XYZ file of C-alpha atoms in Angstrom:
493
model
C -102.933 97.787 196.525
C -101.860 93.778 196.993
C -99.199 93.003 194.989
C -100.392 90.016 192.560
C -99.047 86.708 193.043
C -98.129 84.140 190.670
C -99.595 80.507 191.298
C -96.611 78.385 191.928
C -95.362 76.011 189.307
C -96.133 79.267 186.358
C -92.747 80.072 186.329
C -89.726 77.583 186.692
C -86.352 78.795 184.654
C -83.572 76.089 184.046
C -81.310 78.656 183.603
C -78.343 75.880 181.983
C -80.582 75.323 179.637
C -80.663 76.205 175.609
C -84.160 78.458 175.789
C -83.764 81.826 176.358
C -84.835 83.007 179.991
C -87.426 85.520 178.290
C -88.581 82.870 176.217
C -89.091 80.270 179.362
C -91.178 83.635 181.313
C -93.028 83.709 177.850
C -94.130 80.076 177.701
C -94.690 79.791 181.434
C -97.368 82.617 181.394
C -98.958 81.871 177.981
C -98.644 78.132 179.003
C -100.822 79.459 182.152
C -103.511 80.856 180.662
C -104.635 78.406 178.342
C -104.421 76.192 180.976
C -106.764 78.527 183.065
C -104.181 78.848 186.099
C -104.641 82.783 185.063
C -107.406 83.780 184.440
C -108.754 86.933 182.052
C -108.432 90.348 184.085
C -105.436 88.650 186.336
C -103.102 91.530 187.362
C -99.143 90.541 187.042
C -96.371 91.645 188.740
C -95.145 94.780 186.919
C -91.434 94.264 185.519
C -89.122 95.002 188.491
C -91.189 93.305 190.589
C -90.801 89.536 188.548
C -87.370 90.526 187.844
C -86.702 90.744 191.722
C -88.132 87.804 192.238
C -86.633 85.722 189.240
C -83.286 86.832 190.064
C -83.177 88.034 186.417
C -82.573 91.235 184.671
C -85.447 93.296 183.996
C -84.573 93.802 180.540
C -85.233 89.840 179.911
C -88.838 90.169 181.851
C -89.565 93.434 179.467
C -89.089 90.921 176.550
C -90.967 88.400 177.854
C -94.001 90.659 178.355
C -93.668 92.052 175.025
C -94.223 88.789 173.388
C -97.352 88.082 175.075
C -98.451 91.461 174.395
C -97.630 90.519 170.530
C -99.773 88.015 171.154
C -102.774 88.785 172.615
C -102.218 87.498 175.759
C -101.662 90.251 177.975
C -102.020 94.076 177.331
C -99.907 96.707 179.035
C -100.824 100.262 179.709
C -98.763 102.811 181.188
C -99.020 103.658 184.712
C -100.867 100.253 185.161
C -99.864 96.540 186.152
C -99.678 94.321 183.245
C -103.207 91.964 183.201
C -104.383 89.036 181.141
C -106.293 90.237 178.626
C -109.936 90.966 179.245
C -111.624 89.000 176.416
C -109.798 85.641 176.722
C -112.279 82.754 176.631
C -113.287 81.667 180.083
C -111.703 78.594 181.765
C -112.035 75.347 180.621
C -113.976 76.562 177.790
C -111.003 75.333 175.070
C -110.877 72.075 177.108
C -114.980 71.743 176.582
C -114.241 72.612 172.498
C -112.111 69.570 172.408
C -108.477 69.091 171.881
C -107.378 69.894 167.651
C -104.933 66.957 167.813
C -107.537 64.716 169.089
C -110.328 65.284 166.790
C -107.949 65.788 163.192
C -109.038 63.414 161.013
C -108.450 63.336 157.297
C -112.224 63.904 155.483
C -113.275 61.176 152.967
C -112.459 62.626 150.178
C -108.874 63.010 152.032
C -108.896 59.422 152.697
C -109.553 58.737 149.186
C -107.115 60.573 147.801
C -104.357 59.529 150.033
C -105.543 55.778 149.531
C -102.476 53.534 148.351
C -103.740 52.181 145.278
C -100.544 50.639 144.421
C -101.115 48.664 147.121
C -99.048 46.230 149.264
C -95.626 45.000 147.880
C -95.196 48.118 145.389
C -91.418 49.157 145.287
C -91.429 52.361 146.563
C -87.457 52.939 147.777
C -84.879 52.863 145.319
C -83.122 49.281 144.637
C -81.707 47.931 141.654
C -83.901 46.563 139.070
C -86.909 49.319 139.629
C -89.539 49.956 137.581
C -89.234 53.638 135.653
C -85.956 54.548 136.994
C -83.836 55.525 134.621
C -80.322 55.166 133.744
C -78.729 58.413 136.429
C -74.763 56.537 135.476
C -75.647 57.846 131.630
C -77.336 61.019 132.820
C -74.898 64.277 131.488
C -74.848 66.053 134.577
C -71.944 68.758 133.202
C -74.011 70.169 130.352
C -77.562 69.942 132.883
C -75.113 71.680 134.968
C -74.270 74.863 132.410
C -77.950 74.614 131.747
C -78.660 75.398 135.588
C -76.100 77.942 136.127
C -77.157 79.799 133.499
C -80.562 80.142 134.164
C -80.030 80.604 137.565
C -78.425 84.278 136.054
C -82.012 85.199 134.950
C -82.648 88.948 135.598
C -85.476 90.952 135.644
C -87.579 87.657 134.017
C -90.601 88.368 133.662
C -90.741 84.579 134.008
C -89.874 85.010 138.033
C -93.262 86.757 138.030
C -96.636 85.312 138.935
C -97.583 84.549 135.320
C -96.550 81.515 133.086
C -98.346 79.083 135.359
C -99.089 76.525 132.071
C -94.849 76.514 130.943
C -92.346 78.941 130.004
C -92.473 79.869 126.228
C -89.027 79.030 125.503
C -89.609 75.228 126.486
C -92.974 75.154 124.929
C -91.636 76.320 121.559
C -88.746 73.737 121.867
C -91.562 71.074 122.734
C -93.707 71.873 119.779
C -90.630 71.458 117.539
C -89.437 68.356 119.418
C -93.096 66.865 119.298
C -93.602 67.500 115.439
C -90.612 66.062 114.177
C -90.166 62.928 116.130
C -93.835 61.807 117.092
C -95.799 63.157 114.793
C -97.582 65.632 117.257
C -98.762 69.386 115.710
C -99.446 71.468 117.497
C -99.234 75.776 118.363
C -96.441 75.625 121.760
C -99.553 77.386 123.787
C -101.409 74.114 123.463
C -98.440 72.597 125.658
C -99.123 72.924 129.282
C -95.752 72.176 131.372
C -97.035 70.293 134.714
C -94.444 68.873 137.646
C -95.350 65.517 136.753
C -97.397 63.339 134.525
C -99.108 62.752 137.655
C -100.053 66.186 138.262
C -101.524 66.384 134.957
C -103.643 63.546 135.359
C -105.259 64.155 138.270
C -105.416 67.917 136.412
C -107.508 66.290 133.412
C -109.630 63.959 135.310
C -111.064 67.057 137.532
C -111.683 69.400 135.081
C -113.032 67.391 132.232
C -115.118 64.717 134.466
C -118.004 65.013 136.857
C -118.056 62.652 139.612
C -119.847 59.382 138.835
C -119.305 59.414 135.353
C -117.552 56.065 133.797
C -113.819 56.175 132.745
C -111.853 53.017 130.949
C -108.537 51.776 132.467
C -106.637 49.714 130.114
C -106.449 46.004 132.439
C -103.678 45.664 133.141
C -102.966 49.204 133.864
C -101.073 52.111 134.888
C -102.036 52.816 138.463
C -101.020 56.556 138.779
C -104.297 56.826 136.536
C -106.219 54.759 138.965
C -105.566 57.127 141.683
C -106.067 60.157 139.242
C -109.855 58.743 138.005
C -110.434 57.669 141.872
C -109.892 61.024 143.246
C -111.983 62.473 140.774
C -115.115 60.386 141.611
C -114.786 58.679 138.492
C -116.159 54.679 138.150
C -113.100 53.269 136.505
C -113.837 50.260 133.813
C -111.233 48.034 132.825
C -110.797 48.016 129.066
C -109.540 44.504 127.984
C -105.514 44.161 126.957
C -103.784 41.085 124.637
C -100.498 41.125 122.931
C -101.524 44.163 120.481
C -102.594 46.661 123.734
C -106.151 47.744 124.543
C -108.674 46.721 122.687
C -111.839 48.841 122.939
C -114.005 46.349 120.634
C -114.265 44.216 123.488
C -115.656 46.266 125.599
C -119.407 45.288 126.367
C -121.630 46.903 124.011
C -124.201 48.151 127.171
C -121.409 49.921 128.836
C -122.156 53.199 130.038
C -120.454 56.024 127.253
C -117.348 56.935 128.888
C -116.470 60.577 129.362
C -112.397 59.113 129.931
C -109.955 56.739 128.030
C -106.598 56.107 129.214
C -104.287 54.348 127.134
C -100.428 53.905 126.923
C -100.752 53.035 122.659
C -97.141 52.806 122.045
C -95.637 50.882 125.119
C -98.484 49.449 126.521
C -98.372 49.735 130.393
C -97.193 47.591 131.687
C -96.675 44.616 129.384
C -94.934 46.398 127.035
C -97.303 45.979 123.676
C -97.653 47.888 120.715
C -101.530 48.795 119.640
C -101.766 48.914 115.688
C -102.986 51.158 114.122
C -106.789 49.319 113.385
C -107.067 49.153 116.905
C -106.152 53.125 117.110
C -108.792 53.838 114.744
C -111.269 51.345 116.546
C -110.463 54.090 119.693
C -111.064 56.691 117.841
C -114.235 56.238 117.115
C -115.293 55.525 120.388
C -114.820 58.960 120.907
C -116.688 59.861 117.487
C -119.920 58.517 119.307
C -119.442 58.882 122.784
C -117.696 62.096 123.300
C -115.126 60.755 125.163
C -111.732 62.287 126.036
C -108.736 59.935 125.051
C -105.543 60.443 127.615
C -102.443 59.450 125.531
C -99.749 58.236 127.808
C -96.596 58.468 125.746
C -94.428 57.925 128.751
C -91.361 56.053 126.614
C -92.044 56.087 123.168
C -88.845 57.846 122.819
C -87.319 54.390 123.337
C -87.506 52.411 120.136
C -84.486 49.855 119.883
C -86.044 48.463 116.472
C -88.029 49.429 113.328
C -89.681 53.196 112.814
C -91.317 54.882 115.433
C -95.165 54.714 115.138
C -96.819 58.105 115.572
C -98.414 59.423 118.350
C -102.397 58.575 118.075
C -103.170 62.254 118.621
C -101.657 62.739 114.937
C -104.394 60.600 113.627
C -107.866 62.324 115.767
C -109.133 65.009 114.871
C -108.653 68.161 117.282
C -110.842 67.597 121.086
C -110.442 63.945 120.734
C -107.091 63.308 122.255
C -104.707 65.030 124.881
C -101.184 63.936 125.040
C -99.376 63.262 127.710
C -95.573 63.307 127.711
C -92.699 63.026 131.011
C -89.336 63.834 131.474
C -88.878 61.732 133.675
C -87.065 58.480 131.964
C -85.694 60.374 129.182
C -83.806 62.869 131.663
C -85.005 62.115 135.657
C -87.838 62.097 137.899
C -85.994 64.675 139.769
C -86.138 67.413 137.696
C -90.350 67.209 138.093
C -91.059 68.177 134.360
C -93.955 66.679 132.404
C -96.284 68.124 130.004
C -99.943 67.397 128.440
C -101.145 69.126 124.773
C -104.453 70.197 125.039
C -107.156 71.523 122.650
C -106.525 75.645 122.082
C -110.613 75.782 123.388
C -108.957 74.321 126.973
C -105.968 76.147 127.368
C -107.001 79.474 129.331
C -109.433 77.386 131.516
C -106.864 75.187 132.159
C -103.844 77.665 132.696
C -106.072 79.007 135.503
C -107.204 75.435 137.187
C -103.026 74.888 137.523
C -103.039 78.240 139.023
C -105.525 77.864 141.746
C -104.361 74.107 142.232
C -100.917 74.924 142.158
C -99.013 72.607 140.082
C -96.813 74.720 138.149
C -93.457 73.556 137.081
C -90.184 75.163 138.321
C -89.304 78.276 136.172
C -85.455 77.985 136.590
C -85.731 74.131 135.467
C -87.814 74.814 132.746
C -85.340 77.817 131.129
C -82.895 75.252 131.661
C -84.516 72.128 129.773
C -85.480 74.837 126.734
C -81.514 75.667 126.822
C -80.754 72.049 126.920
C -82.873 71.176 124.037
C -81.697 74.385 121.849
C -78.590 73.365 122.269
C -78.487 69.763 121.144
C -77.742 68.391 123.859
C -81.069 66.822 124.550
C -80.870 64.599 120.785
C -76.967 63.978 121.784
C -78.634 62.199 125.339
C -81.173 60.585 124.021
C -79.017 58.766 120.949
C -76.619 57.785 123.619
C -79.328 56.271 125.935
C -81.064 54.313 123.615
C -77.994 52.452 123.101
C -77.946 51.739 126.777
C -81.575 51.142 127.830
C -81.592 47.895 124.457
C -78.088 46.714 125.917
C -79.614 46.854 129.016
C -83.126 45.564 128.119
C -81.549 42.683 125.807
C -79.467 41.443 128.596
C -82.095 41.083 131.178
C -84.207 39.387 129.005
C -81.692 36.994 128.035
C -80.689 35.895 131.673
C -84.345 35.627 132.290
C -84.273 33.475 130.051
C -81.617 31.071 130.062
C -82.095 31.163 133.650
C -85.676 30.790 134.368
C -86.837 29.917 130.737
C -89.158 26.996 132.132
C -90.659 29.427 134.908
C -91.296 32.516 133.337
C -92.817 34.425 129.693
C -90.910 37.188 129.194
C -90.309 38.820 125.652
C -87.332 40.984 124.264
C -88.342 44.453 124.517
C -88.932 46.528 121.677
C -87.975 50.008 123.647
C -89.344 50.786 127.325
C -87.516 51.152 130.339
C -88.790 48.124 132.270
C -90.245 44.686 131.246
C -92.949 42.438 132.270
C -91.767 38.669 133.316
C -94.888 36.596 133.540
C -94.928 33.427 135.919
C -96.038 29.809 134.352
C -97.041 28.701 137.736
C -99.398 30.301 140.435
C -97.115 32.601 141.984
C -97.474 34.949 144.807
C -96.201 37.549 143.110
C -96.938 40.147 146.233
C -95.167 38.467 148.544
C -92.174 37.092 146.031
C -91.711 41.029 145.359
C -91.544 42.054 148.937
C -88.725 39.595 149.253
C -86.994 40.391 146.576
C -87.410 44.282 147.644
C -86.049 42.796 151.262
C -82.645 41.733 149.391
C -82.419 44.945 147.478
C -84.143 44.349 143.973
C -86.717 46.942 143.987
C -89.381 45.245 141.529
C -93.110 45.098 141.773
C -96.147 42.837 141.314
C -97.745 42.415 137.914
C -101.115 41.489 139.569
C -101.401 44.579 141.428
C -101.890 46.542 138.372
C -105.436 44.753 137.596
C -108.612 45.588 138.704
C -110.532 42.687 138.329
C -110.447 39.099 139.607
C -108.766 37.540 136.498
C -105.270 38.963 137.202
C -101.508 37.368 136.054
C -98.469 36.532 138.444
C -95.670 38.417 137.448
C -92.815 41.154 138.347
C -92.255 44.537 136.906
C -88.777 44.644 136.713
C -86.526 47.689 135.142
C -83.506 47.624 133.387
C -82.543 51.068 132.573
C -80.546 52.027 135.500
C -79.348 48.153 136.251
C -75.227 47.336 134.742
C -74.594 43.452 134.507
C -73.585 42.506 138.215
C -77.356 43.929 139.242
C -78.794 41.909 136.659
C -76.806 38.248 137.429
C -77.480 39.467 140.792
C -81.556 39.886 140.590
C -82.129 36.787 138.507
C -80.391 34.698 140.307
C -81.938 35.317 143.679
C -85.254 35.653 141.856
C -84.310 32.002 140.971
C -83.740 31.316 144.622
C -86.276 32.031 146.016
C -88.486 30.522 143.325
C -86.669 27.430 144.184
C -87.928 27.211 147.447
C -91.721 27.194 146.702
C -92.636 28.914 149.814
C -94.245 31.704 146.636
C -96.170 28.775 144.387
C -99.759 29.119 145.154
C -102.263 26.074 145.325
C -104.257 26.595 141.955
């Protein structure tokens, strides 16, 4: 019988190169075949042959062939030469199917969820002066440290198992005890669900307690992680009105469509920093008396108060189905750690444990045994006092420069707690392109407009102070006054 040839170009070893020879055979032949230069049935030249004639031991052509057996490509039977396998498609018929990396696409709803609705001139890189970042100089990385180690020792957890998808119970009992005594929040610890970001329970909520198309209010100005969260979910987003005492729902018009959503940030208003009282808490509330409506709580700071008593978390004063809260670790301790948490009605929790299982968004185990350990311990309370000393230092000293500074130029109030603080311009400013400047010099701050919906929008920068010390802050103010100076930013009215 004819020995079988190979076509020539199959097989062409650089043998001073980093690939294995057996791997080069292996790519040459499989590399072949798809592209129809060997065709199904094809004999091959049995081992000693193509060793022979590769100058190569036959030992790296019996590997060779064994990975395209693994794979399908060829089969081997003894006492027979090696062939491409039979049922191979025919040539050219992958070509006629189209290429995969020509036709990928991402689907709408794909699009839509990877849509930046921050949109252009957000900071997204770290700088000095961001938005939410909080202070990692005053961060006490040797007791997070023990905290680690130890339960990194965890044996025979049942924890390490596939179960405790909503939290670990050691964190959730040290979050019901936390949330009780210093915001007012009751609650059983299996109402706490422990996502990997606030985020993550957002976009949780909006799925499972919305249908597409139904209406859900945005406070305007807003928060624009739950922009994307009520976009993904199909939701038409109203903006519910803001002034200097947060959302106000009264004004909302009285032939709106009954929302099935309400986000608001009651206690630090995001992101101009306001306060709702408690009239307009009850006005809320009784929204959802009539309409049904969910309220989502963001109490993403209210652990910063630099001044007077706290003011208790509006899911203290609703009755039980009217309000989840939502809570973050993420500027009491760091974004890094990916902890946040939502308390949910005890009628929700099982359906809920299992939508974070099949979507996935469970919250490390080892980080989570390590927060309940940190809390236990004190350590937490110990952070927190020491912090809050920092972030009104901080706060107070930004808001000062701003104002001595760029007094004339600006509105800017001293914050009451927060991490960040809204400076609001006096003149038409292009506040996109003033913050993409600043970002250019290092000042990572964002545009106020961007966080409105509408067409009625303020000119202003989000700027943070919790991780800034005084040389960032001279720093950021003055060039902020620089390049106000310039008026290549003012905007014809």
């Amino acid at each position: 019988m004819k020995e079988p040839v190979i076509p020539d170009g199959v097989l062409t070893l650089d043998r001073s190169g980093q690939i294995p020879l057996a791997e080069q055979i292996y790519r040459g032949f499989r590399a072949a075949v798809r592209a129809g230069l060997l065709t199904s049935g094809t004999r091959l030249p049995s081992t000693r042959r193509l060793a022979v004639s590769l100058s190569v031991a036959r030992n790296t052509v019996n590997a060779a062939y064994d990975l395209l057996q693994a794979e399908g490509i060829i089969s081997v039977r003894a006492g027979a030469a090696p062939r491409v396998t039979e049922d191979l498609p025919p040539e050219g018929s992958l070509a006629r199917l189209g290429s995969p990396s020509n036709s990928l696409s991402l689907s709408r709803r794909g699009r839509q969820m990877s849509r930046n609705v921050r949109g252009e001139g957000w900071a997204y890189r770290q700088g000095a002066l961001q938005p939410g970042a909080p202070a990692l100089d005053s961060f006490p990385y040797e007791e997070w440290g023990r905290c680690l180690r130890r339960a990194a020792r965890m044996e025979r957890s049942a924890d390490l198992q596939y179960q405790n998808y909503s939290g670990v119970p050691a964190l959730r009992s040290e979050l019901a005890r936390h949330l009780a005594a210093e915001r007012g929040v009751r609650c059983q610890p299996e109402q706490i669900l422990v996502t990997s970001s606030m985020q993550a329970g957002l976009s949780l909520l909006s799925l499972a307690l919305s249908e597409p198309g139904d209406d859900a209010w945005l406070e305007e100005p807003g928060y624009l992680g739950a922009r994307t969260a009520f976009e993904v979910a199909g939701l038409n987003i109203r903006p519910l009105p803001v002034d200097q005492l947060g959302a106000d729902a009264e004004r909302m018009p009285t032939s709106s469509k009954l929302p099935k959503l309400i986000y608001v940030t009651p206690s630090h208003q995001y992101p101009l920093g306001n306060r709702m009282p408690l009239r307009r808490r009850l006005s809320l509330l009784e929204v959802t008396s009539s309409s049904g409506a969910v309220i989502l709580e963001d109490d993403y700071d209210s652990e910063f108060l630099f001044s007077g008593r706290p003011v208790a978390a509006l899911y203290g004063l609703a009755d039980e189905g009217q309000v989840i809260y939502l809570g973050t670790f993420s500027k009491s301790l760091m974004p890094g750690l990916r902890l946040a948490y939502c308390v949910v009605p005890s009628k929700l929790v099982e359906p809920l444990e299992q939508l974070m299982r099949n979507m996935g968004c469970a919250a490390s185990v080892q980080v989570q045994v390590a927060l309940a350990t940190f809390m236990d311990s004190g350590a937490y309370q110990k952070h927190m006092k020491h912090i809050r000393k920092v972030y009104e230092e901080r706060g107070m000293l930004l808001v000062r420069t701003l104002m001595e500074r760029l007094g004339n130029r600006i509105e800017v109030e001293l914050p009451s707690g927060n991490v960040q603080i809204a400076a609001l311009f006096r003149e038409p400013v292009d506040d996109i392109a003033l913050a993409v400047a600043m970002q250019i010099h290092g000042f990572a701050v964002s545009p106020l407009s961007n966080c409105y919906q509408g067409e009625n929008r303020r000119s202003g920068l989000i700027i943070g102070f919790a991780d800034a010390n005084a040389e960032q802050i001279s720093k950021g103010v003055d060039r902020l006054g620089t390049l106000l100076g310039d008026g290549t930013f003012t905007r014809d009215v």
